Coordinates of C-alpha atoms and ligand atoms in Angstrom, one line a residue:
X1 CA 0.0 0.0 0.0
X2 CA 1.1 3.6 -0.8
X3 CA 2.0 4.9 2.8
X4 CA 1.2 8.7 3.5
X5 CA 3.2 9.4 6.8
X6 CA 2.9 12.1 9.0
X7 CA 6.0 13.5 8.6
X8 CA 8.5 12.8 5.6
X9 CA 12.0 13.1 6.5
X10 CA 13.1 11.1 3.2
X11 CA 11.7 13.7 1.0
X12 CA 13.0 16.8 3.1
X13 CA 16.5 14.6 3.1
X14 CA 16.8 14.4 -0.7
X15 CA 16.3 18.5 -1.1
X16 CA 19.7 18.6 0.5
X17 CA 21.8 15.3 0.5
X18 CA 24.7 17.4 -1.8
X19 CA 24.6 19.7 0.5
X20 CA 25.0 17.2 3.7
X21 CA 27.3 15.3 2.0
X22 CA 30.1 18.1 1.3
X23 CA 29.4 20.1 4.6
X24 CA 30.0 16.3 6.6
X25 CA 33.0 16.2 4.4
X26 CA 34.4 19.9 5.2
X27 CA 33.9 19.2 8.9
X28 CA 35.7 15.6 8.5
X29 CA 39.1 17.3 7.3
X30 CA 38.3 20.0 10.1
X31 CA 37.7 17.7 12.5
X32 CA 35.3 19.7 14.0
X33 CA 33.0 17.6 15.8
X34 CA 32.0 19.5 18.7
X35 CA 31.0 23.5 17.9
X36 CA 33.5 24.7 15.4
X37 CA 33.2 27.0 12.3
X38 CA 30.1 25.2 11.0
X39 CA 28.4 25.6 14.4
X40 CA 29.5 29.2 14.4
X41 CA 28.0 29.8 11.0
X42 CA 24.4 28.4 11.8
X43 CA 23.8 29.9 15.3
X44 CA 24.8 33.4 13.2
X45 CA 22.2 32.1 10.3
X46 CA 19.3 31.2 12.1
X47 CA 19.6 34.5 15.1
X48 CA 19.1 36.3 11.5
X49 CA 16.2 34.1 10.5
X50 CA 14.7 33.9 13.8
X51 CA 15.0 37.5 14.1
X52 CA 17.1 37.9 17.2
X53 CA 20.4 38.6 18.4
X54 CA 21.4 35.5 19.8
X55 CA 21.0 31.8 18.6
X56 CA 23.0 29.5 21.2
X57 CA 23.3 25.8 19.7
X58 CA 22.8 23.0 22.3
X59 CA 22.1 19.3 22.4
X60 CA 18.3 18.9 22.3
X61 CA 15.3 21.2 22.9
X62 CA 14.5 19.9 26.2
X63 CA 18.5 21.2 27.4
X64 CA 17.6 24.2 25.8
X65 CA 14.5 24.7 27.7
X66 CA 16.3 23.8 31.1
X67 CA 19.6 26.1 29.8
X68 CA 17.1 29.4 29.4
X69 CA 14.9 28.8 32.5
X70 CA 18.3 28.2 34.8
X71 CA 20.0 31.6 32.8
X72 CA 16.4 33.6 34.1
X73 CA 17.3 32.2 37.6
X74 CA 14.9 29.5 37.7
X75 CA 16.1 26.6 40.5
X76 CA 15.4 24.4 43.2
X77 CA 12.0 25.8 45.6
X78 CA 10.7 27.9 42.5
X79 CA 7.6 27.1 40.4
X80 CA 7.3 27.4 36.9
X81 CA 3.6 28.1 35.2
X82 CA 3.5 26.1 31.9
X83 CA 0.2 24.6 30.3
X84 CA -1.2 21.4 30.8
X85 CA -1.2 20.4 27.3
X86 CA 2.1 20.6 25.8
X87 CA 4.7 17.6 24.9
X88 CA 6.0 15.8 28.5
X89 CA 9.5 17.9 27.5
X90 CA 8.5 20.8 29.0
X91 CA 7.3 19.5 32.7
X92 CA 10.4 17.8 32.1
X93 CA 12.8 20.7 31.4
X94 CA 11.2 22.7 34.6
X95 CA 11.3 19.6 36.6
X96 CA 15.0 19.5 35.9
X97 CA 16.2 23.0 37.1
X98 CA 14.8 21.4 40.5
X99 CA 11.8 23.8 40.4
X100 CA 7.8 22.9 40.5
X101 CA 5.9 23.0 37.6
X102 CA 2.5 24.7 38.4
X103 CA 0.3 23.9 35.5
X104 CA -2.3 26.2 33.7
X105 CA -5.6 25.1 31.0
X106 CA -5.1 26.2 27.4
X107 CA -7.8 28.4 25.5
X108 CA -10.6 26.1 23.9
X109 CA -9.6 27.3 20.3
X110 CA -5.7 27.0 18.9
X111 CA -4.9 25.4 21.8
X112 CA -2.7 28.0 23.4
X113 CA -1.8 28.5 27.0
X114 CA -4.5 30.5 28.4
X115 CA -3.1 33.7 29.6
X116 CA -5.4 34.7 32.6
X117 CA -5.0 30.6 33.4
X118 CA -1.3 31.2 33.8
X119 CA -1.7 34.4 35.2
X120 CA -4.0 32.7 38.1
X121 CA -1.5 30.1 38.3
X122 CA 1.2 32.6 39.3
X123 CA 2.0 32.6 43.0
X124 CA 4.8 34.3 45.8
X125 CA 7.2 31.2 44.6
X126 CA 6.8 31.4 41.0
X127 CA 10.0 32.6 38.7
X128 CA 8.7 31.8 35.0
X129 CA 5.9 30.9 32.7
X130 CA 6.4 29.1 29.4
X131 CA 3.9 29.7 27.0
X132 CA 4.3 26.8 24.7
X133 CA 3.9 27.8 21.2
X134 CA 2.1 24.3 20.4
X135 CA 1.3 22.9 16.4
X136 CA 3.0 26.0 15.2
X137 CA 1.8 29.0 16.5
X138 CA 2.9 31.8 18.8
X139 CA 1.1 31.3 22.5
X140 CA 0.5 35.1 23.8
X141 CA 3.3 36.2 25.0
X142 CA 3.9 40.1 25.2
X143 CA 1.0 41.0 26.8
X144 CA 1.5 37.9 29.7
X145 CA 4.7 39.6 30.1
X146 CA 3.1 43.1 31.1
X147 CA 0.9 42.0 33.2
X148 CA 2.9 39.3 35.2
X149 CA 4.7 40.6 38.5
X150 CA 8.5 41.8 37.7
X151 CA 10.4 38.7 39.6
X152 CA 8.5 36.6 36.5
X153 CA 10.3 36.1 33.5
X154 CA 8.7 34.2 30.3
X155 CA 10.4 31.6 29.0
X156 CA 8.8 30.6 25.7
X157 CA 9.2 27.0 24.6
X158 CA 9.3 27.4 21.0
X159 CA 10.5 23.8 19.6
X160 CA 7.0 23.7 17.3
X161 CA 7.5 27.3 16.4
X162 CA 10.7 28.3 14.1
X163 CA 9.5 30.9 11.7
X164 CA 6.4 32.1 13.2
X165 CA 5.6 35.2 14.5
X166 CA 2.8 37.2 16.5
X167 CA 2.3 40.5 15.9
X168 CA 5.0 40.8 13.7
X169 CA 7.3 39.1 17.1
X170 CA 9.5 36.1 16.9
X171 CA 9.9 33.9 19.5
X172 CA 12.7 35.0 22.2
X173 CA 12.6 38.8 20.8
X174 CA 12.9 40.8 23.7
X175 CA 13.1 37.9 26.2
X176 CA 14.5 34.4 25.7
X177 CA 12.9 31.1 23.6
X178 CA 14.1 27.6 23.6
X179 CA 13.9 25.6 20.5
X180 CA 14.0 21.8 19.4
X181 CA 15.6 20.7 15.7
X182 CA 14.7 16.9 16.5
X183 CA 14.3 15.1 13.3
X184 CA 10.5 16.0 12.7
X185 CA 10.2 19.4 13.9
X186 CA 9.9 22.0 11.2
X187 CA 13.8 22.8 11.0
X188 CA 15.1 18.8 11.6
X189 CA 18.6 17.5 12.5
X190 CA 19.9 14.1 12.1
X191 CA 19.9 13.1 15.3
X192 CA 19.4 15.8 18.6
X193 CA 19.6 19.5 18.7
X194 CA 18.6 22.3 20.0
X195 CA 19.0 25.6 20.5
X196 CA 18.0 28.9 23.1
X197 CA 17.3 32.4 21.4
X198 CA 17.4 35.5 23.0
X199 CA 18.0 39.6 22.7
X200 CA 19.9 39.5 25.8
X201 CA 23.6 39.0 25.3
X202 CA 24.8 38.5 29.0
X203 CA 21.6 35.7 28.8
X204 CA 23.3 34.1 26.1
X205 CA 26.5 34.2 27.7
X206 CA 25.6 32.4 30.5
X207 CA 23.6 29.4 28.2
X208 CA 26.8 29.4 26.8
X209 CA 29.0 28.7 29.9
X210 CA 26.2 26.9 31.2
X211 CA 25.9 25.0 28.2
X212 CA 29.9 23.9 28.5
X213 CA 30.7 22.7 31.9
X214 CA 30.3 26.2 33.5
X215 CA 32.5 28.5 31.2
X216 CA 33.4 29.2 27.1
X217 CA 37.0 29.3 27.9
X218 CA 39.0 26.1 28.5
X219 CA 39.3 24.7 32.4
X220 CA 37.8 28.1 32.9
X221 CA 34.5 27.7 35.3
X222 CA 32.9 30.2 36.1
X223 CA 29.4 29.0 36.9
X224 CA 28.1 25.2 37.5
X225 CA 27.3 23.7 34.1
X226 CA 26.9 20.2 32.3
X227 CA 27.4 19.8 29.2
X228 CA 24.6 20.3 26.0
X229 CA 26.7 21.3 22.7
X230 CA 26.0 21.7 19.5
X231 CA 27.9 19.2 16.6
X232 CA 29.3 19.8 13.8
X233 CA 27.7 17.4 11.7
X234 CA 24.5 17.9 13.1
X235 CA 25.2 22.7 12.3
X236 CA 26.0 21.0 8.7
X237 CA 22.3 19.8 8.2
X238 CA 20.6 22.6 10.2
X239 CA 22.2 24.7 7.9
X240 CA 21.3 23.2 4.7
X241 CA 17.9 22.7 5.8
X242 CA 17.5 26.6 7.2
X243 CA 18.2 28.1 3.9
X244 CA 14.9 26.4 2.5
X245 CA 12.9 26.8 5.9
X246 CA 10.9 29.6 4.9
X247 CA 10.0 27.7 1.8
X248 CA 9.4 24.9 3.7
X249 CA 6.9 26.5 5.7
X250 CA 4.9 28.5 3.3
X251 CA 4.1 25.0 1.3
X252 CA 3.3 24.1 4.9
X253 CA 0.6 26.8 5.2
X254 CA -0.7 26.5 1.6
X255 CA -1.1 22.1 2.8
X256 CA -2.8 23.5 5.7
X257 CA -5.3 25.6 3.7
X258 CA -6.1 23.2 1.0
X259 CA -6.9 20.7 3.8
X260 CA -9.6 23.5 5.6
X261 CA -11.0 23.8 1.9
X262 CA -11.4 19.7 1.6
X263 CA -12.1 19.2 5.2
X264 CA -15.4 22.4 4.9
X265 CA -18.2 19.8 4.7
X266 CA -17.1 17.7 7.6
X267 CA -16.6 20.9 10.0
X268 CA -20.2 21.8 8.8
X269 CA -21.8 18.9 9.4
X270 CA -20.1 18.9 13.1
X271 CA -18.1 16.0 12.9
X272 CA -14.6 17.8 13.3
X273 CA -13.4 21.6 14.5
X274 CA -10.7 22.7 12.3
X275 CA -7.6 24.2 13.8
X276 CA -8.1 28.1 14.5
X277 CA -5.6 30.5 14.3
X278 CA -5.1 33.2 16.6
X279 CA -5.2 37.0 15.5
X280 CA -1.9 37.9 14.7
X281 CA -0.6 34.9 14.0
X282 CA 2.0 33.7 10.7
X283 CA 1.2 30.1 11.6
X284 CA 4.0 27.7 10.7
X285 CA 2.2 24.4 10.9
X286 CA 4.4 21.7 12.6
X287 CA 0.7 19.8 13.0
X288 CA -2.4 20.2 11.5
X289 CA -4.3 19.3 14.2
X290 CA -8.6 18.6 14.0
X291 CA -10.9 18.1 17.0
X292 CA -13.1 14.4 16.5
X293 CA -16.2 15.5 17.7
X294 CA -18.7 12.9 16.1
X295 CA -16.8 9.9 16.6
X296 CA -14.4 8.1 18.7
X297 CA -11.3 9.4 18.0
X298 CA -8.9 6.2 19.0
X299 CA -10.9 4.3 17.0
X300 CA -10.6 7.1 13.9
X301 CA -6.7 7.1 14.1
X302 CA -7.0 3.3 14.1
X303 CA -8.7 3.2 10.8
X304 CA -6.4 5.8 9.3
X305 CA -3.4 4.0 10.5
X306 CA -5.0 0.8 9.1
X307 CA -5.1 2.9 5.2
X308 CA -1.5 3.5 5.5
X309 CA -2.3 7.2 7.1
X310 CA 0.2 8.3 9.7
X311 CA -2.0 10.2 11.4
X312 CA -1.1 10.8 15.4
X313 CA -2.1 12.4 18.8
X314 CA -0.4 14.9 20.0
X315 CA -0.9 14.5 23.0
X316 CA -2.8 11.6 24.2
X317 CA -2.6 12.7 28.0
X318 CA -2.2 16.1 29.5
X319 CA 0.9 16.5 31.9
X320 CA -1.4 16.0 35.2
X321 CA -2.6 12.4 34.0
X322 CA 0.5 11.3 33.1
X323 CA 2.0 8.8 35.7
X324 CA 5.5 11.1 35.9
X325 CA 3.6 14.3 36.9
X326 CA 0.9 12.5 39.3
X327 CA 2.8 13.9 42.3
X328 CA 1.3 17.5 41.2
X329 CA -2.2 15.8 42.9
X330 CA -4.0 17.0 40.1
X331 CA -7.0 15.1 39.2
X332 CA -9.2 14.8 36.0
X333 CA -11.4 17.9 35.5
X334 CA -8.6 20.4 37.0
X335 CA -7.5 21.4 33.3
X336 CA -10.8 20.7 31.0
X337 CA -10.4 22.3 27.9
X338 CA -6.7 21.0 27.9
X339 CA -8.4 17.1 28.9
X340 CA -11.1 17.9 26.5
X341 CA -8.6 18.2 23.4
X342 CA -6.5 15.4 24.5
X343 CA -9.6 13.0 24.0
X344 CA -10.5 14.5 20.8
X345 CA -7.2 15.8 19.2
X346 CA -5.6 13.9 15.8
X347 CA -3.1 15.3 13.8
X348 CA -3.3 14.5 10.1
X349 CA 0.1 14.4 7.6
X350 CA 1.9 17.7 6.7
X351 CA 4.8 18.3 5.8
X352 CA 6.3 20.7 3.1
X353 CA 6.3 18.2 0.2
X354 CA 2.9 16.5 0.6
X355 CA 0.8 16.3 -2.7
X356 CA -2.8 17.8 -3.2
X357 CA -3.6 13.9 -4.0
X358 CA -1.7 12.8 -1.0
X359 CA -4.2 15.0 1.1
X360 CA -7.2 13.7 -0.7
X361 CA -6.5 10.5 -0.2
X362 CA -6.3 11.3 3.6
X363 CA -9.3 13.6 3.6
X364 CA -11.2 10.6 1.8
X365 CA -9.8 8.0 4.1
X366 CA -11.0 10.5 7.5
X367 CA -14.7 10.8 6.1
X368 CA -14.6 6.8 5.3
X369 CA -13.9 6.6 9.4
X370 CA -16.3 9.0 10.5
X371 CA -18.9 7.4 8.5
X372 CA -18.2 4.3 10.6
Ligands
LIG1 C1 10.1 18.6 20.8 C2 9.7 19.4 21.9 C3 10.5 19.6 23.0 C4 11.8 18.9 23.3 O1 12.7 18.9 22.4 P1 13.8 17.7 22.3 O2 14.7 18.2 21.2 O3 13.1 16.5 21.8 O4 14.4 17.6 23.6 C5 10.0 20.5 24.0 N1 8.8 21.1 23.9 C6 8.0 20.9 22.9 C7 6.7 21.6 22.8 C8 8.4 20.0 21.8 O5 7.6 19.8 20.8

């Protein structure tokens, strides 16, 4: 059977095998393996793209994450605001700084931390809130900012996010952003990265020598540190990859609107929600992500799956029903629009070279298992 997945990395990895082949081979005769000139060259790259001033490359998103909320200050007997419907990564990352995650519900449409949720959320012992900017889309940020007390910083987690914007604003302008480049995210590596983005240089300064066992100068420590760098090989493909990104994500966003065209009739006849997007928003679609509303949605993904349709869930539990976070004492109906999506969400295939065929065939193939 013809497979649709929902993500194709083999088609985003034939746009630029020359390219990976001849940058792995220019960092073999450098044997630059770990940062180096390569390294150098993307952080400078995507800080452009990403419109800020500083792009610091680590080992994974979820180190990024834990780098940006540790530079703000973030540590053991804080708490941390971040919504209850976001990839585990992000509990994780706060959990990991040895502070408390405090969770908040997201808005019933877009999915998006809800800002007076977070706001409510926010107590004497909190130090950040991470608006997640979840499917591809920017989670309010600058006015949670103004109207948070001034010991609260935001800490955005952007890994879903690279290339959108809010009101003309890019993630970590002005404040500081974490993102992910795991294989499937909208800019992939071949294997972890990750990177944090900020304005602020003496921010980035201190990801940087946290980032490298405590200092950027040799058996120089200045602060406590681990270590989450950036590789060579790994700059190489981020590099090759970020010079068609933009591309990449406005075939993502024309994908996305030929699927609300094909996908009208079942919105009107209330058997899905589309995804909305929020005013202000250049969405960047890492998921295109329907509500199941006249049908059980389990049983939906397992008749897609069974078509050869890679469609997913993302995510099939919120952070307070998941065993690792059970400590929080949180129990079902604390968080019900984020519980609410979890049982209904399903993300169908996108990615930048899907065919108008390929996304018949799966909007076919989702009215076949709605019908029963
Ligand atoms: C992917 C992701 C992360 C973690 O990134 P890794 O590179 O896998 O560590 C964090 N938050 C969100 C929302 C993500 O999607």
């Amino acid at each position: 059977m013809n497979q649709i997945p929902l993500v194709d990395l083999k088609a985003a990895h034939e746009e630029v095998a020359d390219e990976v082949r001849t940058g792995f081979e220019r960092v073999l005769a450098d044997t630059a393996f770990v940062g180096g000139e390569e390294v150098r060259r993307f952080e400078r790259e995507y800080a452009e793209f990403g419109d800020v001033a500083h792009c610091v490359g680590v080992a994974n998103g979820t180190d990024a994450l834990e780098l940006a909320l540790r530079a703000v200050g973030v540590g053991a007997g804080d708490e941390v605001v971040l919504p209850a419907n976001t990839f585990i990564a992000t509990a994780g990352a706060v959990s990991r700084t040895g502070a408390r995650p405090v969770l908040a519900d997201c808005l019933p449409d877009g999915y998006l931390l809800d800002p007076q949720a977070a706001l409510d959320a926010v107590g004497p012992a909190t130090r950040a809130v991470v608006p997640v900017h979840l499917y591809g889309q920017c989670a309010e940020v600058t006015g949670l900012a103004g109207r948070l007390p001034g010991r609260v910083r935001v800490v955005e987690d952007a890994a879903q996010s690279q290339g959108a914007t809010r009101d003309g604003r890019s993630p970590g302008s002005g404040g500081i952003a974490a993102t992910s480049f795991y294989p499937g995210k909208n800019l992939g590596a071949y294997g972890d990265a990750g990177a944090v983005l900020t304005d602020d240089e003496e921010l980035a300064g201190l990801v940087r020598a946290i980032a490298n066992h405590g200092g950027v100068a040799k058996y120089r420590h200045d602060v406590p540190g681990f270590n989450s760098r950036l590789d060579g090989l790994q700059a190489v493909v981020l590099r090759a990859k970020l010079a068609r990104l933009a591309g990449g994500n406005a075939a993502r966003r024309a994908a996305a609107a030929h699927y609300d065209t094909l996908l009208a009739d079942l919105a009107a006849a209330g058997r899905i929600v589309l995804p909305a997007t929020a005013a202000g928003n250049i969405h960047v679609w890492h998921l295109y992500v329907v509500q199941v509303t006249g049908a059980d949605r389990d049983d939906v993904v397992g008749k897609l799956n069974a078509e050869g349709i890679g469609a997913g869930v993302h995510y099939p539990a919120p952070v307070h029903l998941t065993p690792a976070y059970r400590h929080l004492g949180h129990t079902r109906g604390d968080f019900p629009n984020a519980e609410q999506a979890a049982e209904r969400i399903l993300s169908l295939p996108l990615y930048p070279q899907i065919t108008p065929d390929q996304q018949q065939r799966v909007v076919d193939a989702l009215a076949d298992a709605l019908r029963g």
